PDB file of C-alpha atoms in Angstrom:
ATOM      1  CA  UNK A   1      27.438 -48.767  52.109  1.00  0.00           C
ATOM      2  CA  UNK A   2      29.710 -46.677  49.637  1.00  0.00           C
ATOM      3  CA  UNK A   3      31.636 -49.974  48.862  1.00  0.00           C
ATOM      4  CA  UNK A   4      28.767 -51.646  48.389  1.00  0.00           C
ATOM      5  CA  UNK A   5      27.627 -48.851  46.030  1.00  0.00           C
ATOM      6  CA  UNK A   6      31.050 -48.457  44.148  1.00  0.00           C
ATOM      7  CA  UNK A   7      31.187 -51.882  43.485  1.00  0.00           C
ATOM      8  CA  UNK A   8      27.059 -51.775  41.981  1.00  0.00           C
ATOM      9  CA  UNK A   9      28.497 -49.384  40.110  1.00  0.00           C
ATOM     10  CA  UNK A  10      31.193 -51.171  38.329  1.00  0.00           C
ATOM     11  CA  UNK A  11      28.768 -53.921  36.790  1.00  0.00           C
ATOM     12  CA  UNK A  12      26.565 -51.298  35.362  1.00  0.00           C
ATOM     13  CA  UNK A  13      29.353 -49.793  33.595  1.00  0.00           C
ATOM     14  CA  UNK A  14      28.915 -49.202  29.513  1.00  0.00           C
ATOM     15  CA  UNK A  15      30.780 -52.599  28.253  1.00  0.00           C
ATOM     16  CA  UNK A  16      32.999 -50.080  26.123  1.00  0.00           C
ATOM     17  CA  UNK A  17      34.145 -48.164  29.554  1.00  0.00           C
ATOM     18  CA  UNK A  18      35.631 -51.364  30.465  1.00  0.00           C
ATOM     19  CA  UNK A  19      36.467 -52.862  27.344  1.00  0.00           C
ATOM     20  CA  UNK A  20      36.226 -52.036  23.693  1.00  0.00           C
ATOM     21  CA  UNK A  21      36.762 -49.255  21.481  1.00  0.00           C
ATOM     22  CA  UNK A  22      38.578 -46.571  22.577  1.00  0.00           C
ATOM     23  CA  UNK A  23      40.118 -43.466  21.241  1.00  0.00           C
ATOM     24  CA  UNK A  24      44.395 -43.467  20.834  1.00  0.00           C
ATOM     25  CA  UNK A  25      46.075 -41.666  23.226  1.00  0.00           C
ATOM     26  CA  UNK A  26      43.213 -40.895  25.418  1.00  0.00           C
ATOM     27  CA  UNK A  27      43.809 -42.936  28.413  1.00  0.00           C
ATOM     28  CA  UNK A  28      45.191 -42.053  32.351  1.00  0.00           C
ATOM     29  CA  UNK A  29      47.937 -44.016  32.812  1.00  0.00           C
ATOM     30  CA  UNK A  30      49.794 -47.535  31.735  1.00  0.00           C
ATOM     31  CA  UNK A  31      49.589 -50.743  33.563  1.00  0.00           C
ATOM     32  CA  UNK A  32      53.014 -52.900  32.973  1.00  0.00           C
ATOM     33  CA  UNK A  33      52.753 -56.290  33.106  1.00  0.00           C
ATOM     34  CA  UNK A  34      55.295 -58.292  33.565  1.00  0.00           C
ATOM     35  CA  UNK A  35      54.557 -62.470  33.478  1.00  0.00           C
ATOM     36  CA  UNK A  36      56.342 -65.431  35.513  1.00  0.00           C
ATOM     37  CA  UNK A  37      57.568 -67.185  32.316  1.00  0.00           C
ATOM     38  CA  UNK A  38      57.312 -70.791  33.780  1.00  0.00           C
ATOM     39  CA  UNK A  39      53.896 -70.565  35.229  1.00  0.00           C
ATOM     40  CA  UNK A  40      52.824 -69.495  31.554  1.00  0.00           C
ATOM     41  CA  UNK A  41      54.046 -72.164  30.073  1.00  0.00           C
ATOM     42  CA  UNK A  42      52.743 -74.969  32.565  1.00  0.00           C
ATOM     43  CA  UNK A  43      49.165 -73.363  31.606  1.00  0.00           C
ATOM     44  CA  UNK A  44      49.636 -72.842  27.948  1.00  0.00           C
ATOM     45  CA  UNK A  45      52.613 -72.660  26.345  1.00  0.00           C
ATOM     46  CA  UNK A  46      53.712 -76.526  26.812  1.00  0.00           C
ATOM     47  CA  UNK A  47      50.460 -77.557  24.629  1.00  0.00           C
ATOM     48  CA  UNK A  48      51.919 -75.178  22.088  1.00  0.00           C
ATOM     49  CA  UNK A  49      55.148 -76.488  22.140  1.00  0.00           C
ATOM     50  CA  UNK A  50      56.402 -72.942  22.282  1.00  0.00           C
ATOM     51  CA  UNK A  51      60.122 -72.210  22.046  1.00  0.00           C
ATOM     52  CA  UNK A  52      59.762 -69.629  25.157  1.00  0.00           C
ATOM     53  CA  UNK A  53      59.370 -73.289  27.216  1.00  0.00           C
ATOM     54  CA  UNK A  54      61.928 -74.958  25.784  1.00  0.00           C
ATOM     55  CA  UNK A  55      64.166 -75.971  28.608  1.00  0.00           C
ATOM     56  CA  UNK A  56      67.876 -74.116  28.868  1.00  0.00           C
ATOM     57  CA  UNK A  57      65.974 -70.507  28.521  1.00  0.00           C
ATOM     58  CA  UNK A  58      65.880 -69.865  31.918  1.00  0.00           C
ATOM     59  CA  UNK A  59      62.960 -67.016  31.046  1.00  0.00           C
ATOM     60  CA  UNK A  60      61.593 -65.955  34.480  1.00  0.00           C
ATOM     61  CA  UNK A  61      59.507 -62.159  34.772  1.00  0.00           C
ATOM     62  CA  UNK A  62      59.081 -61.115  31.019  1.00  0.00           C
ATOM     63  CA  UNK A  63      57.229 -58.350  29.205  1.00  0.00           C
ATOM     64  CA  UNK A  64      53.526 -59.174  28.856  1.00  0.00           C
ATOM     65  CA  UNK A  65      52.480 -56.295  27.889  1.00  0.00           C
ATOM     66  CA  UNK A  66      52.112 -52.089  28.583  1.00  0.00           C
ATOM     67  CA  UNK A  67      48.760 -51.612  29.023  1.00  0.00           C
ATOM     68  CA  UNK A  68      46.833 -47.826  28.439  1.00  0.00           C
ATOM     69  CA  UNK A  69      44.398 -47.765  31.164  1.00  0.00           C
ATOM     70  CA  UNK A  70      41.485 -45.368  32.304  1.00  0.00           C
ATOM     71  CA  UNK A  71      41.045 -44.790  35.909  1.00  0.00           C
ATOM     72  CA  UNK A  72      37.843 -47.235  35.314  1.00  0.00           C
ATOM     73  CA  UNK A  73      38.619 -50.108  32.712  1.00  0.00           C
ATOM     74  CA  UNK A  74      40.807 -50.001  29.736  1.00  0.00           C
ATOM     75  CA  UNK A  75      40.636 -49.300  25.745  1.00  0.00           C
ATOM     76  CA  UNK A  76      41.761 -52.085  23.294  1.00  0.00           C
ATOM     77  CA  UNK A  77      41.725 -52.897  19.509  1.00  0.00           C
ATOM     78  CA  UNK A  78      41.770 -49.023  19.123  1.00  0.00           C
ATOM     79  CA  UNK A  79      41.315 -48.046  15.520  1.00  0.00           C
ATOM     80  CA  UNK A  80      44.710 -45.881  14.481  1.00  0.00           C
ATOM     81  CA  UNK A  81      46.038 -44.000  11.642  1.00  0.00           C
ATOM     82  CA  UNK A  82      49.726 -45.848  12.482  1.00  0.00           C
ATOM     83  CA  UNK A  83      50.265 -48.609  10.452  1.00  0.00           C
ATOM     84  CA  UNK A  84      50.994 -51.707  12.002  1.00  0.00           C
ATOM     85  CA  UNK A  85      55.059 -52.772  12.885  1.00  0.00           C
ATOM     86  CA  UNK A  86      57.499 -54.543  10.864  1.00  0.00           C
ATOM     87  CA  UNK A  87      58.761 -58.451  11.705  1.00  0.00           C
ATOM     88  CA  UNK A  88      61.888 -56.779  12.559  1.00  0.00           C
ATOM     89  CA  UNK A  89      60.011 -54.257  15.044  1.00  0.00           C
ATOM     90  CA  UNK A  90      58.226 -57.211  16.401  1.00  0.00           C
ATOM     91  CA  UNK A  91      61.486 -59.449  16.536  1.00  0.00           C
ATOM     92  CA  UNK A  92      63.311 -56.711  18.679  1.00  0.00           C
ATOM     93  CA  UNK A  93      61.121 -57.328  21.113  1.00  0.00           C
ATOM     94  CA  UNK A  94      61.809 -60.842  21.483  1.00  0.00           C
ATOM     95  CA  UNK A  95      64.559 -60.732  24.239  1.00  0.00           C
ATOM     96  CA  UNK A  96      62.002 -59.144  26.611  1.00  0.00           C
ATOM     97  CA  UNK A  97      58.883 -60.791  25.262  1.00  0.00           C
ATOM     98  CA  UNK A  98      59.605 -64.218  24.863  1.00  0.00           C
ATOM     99  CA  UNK A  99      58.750 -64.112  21.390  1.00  0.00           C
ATOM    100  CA  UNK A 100      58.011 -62.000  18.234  1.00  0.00           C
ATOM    101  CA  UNK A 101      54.421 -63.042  18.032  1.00  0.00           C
ATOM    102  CA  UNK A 102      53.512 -61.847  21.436  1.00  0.00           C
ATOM    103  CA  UNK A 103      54.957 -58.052  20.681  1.00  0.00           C
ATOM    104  CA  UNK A 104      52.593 -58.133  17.633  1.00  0.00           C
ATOM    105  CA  UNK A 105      49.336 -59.091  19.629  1.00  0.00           C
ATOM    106  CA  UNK A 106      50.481 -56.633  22.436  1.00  0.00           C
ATOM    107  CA  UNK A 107      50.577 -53.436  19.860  1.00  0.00           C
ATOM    108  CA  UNK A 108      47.326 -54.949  18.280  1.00  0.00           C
ATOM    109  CA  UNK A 109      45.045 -54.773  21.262  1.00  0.00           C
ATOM    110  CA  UNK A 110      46.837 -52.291  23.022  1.00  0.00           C
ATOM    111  CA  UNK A 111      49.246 -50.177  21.377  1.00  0.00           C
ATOM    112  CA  UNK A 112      47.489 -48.850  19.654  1.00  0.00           C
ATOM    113  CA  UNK A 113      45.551 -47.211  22.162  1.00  0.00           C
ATOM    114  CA  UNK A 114      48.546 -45.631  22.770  1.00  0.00           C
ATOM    115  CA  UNK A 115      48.295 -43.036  20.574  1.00  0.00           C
ATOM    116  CA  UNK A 116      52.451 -44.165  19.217  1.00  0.00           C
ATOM    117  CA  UNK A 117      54.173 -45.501  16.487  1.00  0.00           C
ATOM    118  CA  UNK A 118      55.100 -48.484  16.655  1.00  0.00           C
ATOM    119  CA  UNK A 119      58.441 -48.090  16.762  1.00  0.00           C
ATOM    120  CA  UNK A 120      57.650 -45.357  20.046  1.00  0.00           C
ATOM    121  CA  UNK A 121      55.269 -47.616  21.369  1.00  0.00           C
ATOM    122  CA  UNK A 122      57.988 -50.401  21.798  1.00  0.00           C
ATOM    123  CA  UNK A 123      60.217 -48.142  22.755  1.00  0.00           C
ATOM    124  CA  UNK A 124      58.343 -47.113  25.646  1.00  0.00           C
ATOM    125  CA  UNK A 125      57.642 -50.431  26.632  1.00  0.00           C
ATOM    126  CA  UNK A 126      61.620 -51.436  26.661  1.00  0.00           C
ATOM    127  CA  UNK A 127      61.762 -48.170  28.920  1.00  0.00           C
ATOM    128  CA  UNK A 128      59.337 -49.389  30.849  1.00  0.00           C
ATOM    129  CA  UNK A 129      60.461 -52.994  31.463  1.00  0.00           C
ATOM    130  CA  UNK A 130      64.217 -51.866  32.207  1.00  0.00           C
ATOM    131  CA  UNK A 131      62.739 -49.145  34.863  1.00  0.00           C
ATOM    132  CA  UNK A 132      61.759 -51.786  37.503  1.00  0.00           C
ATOM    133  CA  UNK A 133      64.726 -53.650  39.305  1.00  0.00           C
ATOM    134  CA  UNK A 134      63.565 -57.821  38.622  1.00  0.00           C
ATOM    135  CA  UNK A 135      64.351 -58.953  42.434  1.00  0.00           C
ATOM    136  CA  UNK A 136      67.779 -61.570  41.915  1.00  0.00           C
ATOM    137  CA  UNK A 137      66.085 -64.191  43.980  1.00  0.00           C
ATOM    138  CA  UNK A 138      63.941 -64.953  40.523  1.00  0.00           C
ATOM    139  CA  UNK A 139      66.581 -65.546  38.364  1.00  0.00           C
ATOM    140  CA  UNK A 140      67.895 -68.273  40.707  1.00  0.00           C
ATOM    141  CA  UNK A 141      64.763 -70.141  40.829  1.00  0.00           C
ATOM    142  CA  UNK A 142      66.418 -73.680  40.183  1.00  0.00           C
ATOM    143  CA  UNK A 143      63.112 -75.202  42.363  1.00  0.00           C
ATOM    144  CA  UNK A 144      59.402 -74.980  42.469  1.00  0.00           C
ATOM    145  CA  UNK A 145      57.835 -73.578  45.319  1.00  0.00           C
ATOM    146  CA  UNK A 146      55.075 -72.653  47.383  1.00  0.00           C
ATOM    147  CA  UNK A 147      54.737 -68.758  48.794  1.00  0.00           C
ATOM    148  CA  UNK A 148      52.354 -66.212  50.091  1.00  0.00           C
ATOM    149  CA  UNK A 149      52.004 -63.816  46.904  1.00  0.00           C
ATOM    150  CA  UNK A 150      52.394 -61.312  49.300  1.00  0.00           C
ATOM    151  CA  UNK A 151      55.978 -62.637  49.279  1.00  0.00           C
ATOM    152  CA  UNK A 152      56.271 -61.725  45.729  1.00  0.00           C
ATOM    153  CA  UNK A 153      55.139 -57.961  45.839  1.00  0.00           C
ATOM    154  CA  UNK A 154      57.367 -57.559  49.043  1.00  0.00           C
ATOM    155  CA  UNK A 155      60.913 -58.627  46.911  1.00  0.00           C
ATOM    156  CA  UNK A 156      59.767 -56.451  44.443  1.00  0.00           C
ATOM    157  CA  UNK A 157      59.155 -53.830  46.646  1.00  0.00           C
ATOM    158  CA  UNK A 158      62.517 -54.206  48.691  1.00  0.00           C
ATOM    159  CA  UNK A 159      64.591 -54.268  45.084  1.00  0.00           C
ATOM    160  CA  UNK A 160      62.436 -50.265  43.952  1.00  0.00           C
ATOM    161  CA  UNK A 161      62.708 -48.441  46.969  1.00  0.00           C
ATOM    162  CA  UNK A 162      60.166 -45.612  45.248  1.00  0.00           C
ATOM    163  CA  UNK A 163      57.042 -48.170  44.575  1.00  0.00           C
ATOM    164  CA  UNK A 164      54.494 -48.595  46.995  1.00  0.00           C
ATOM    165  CA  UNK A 165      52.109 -50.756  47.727  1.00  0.00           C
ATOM    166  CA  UNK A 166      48.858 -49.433  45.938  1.00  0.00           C
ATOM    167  CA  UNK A 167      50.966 -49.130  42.817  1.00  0.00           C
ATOM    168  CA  UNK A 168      51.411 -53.077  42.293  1.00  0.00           C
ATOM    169  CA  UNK A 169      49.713 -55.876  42.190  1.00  0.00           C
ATOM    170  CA  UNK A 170      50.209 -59.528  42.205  1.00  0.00           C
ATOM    171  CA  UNK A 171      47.953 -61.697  40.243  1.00  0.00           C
ATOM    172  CA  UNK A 172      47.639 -65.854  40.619  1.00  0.00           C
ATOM    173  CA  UNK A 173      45.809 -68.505  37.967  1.00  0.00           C
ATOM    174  CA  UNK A 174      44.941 -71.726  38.649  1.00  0.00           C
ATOM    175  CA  UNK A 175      46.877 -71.483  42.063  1.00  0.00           C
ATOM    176  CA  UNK A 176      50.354 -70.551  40.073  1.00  0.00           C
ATOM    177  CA  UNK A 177      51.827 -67.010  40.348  1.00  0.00           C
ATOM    178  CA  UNK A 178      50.800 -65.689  37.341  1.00  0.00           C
ATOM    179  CA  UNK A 179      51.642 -61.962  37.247  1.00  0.00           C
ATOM    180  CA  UNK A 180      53.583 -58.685  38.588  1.00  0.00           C
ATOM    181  CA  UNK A 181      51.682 -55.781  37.709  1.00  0.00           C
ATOM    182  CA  UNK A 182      52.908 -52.541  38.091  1.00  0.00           C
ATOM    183  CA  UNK A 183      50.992 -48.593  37.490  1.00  0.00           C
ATOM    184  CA  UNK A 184      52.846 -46.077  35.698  1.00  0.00           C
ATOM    185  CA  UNK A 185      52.062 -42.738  34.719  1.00  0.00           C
ATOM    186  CA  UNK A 186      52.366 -41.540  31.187  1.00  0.00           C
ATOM    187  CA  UNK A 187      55.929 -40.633  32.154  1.00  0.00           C
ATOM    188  CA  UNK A 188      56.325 -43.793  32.992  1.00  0.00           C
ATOM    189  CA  UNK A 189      56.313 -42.999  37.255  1.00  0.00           C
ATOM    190  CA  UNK A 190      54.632 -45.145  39.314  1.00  0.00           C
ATOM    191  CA  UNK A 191      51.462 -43.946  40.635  1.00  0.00           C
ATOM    192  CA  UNK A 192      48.331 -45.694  42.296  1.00  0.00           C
ATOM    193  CA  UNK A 193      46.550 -47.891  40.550  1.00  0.00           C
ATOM    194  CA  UNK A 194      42.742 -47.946  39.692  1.00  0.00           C
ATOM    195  CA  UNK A 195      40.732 -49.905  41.866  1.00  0.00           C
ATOM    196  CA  UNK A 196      39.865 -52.175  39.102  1.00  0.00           C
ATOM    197  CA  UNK A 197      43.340 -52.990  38.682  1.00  0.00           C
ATOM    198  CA  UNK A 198      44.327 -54.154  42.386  1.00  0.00           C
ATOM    199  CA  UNK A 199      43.211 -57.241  42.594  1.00  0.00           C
ATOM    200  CA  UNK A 200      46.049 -59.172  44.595  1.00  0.00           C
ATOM    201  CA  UNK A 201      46.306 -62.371  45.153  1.00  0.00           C
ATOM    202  CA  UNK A 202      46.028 -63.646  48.146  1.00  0.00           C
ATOM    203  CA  UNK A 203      46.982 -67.037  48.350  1.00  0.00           C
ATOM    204  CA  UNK A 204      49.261 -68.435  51.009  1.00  0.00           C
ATOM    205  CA  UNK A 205      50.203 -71.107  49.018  1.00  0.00           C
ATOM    206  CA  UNK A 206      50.874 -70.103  45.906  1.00  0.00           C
ATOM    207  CA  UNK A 207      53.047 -72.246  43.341  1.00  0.00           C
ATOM    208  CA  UNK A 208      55.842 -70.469  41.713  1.00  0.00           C
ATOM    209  CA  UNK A 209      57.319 -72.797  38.900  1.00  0.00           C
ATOM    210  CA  UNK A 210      60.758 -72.968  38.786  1.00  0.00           C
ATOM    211  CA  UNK A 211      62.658 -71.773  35.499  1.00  0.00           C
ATOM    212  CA  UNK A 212      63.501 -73.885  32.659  1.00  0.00           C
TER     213      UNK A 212
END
């Protein structure tokens, strides 16, 4: 019955608690998410013709995003005094991101929630990204296959000894791996993550594209 009533309580929510407005800076902790390159581009970034895709890049997990998040739902497109980065802020972000593009749309709808610069806010992503051990099995992906997404959360937990399970989460779209997300504090620790935030995927058979 308190499930049942936690999860009542979730839909009535303000629509700004769980998306929206917020204020920079005042969140609870960061959710890094880190993207299976090849799944992305079989769902979006081939009809794009995106450079990420083009074959011989061999991208696998890259930087989504760093996300502020509340214990209940998340700020974005937080109004901030910072002015927005430079193309060469954005561009430095392209070896983890994929692109230059994404880094701006990240610090638009998010980073600015973080209550840094620019400069700080990529910063701390890069920091963030290079402080979780990629599993080597996924840069040798030379075929596509099908695996419990269970399968993915346990290599990543066998390559960081200190995570644990309720700080990561798998995600899947349209039957594809999509996602590795992982809960950091504002110290950039893993910690639990909010219950809004574990949603694994539980597929048995899920498709992980093999890299380009």
């Amino acid at each position: 019955m308190k499930r049942v009533a936690a999860w009542l309580t979730t839909l009535f929510l303000p629509a700004a608690a769980l998306a929206g407005d917020g204020k920079p800076g005042d969140f609870d902790y960061y959710v890094l998410s880190l993207s299976w390159s090849p799944a992305w581009c079989a769902q979006e970034g081939d009809a794009r013709a995106d450079p990420q895709c083009d074959r011989g890049r061999r991208h696998g997990f890259v930087l989504h995003g760093l996300w502020p998040q509340y214990e209940q739902g998340w700020p974005d497109y937080c109004r901030t005094t910072h002015n927005d980065p430079t193309r060469a802020e954005t561009a430095a972000m392209a070896d983890l991101m994929g692109g230059a593009g994404y880094a701006f749309h990240q610090w638009k709808k998010h980073g600015r929630c973080s209550g840094l610069s620019p400069r700080d806010y990529y910063a701390t992503a890069r920091r963030a990204f290079t402080g979780v051990t990629i599993p080597p099995v996924f840069t040798k992906m030379t075929k596509t296959l099908k695996v419990p997404a269970e399968v993915i959360e346990g290599a990543f937990l066998e390559s960081n000894p200190g995570l644990e399970r309720d700080q990561i989460t798998v995600t899947c779209k349209e039957g594809m791996i999509q996602e590795v997300r992982i809960c950091l504090t504002r110290d950039l620790e893993p910690r639990r993550c909010g219950s809004d935030t574990i949603r694994d995927c539980r597929l048995k058979d899920a498709v992980l594209e093999a890299l380009r």
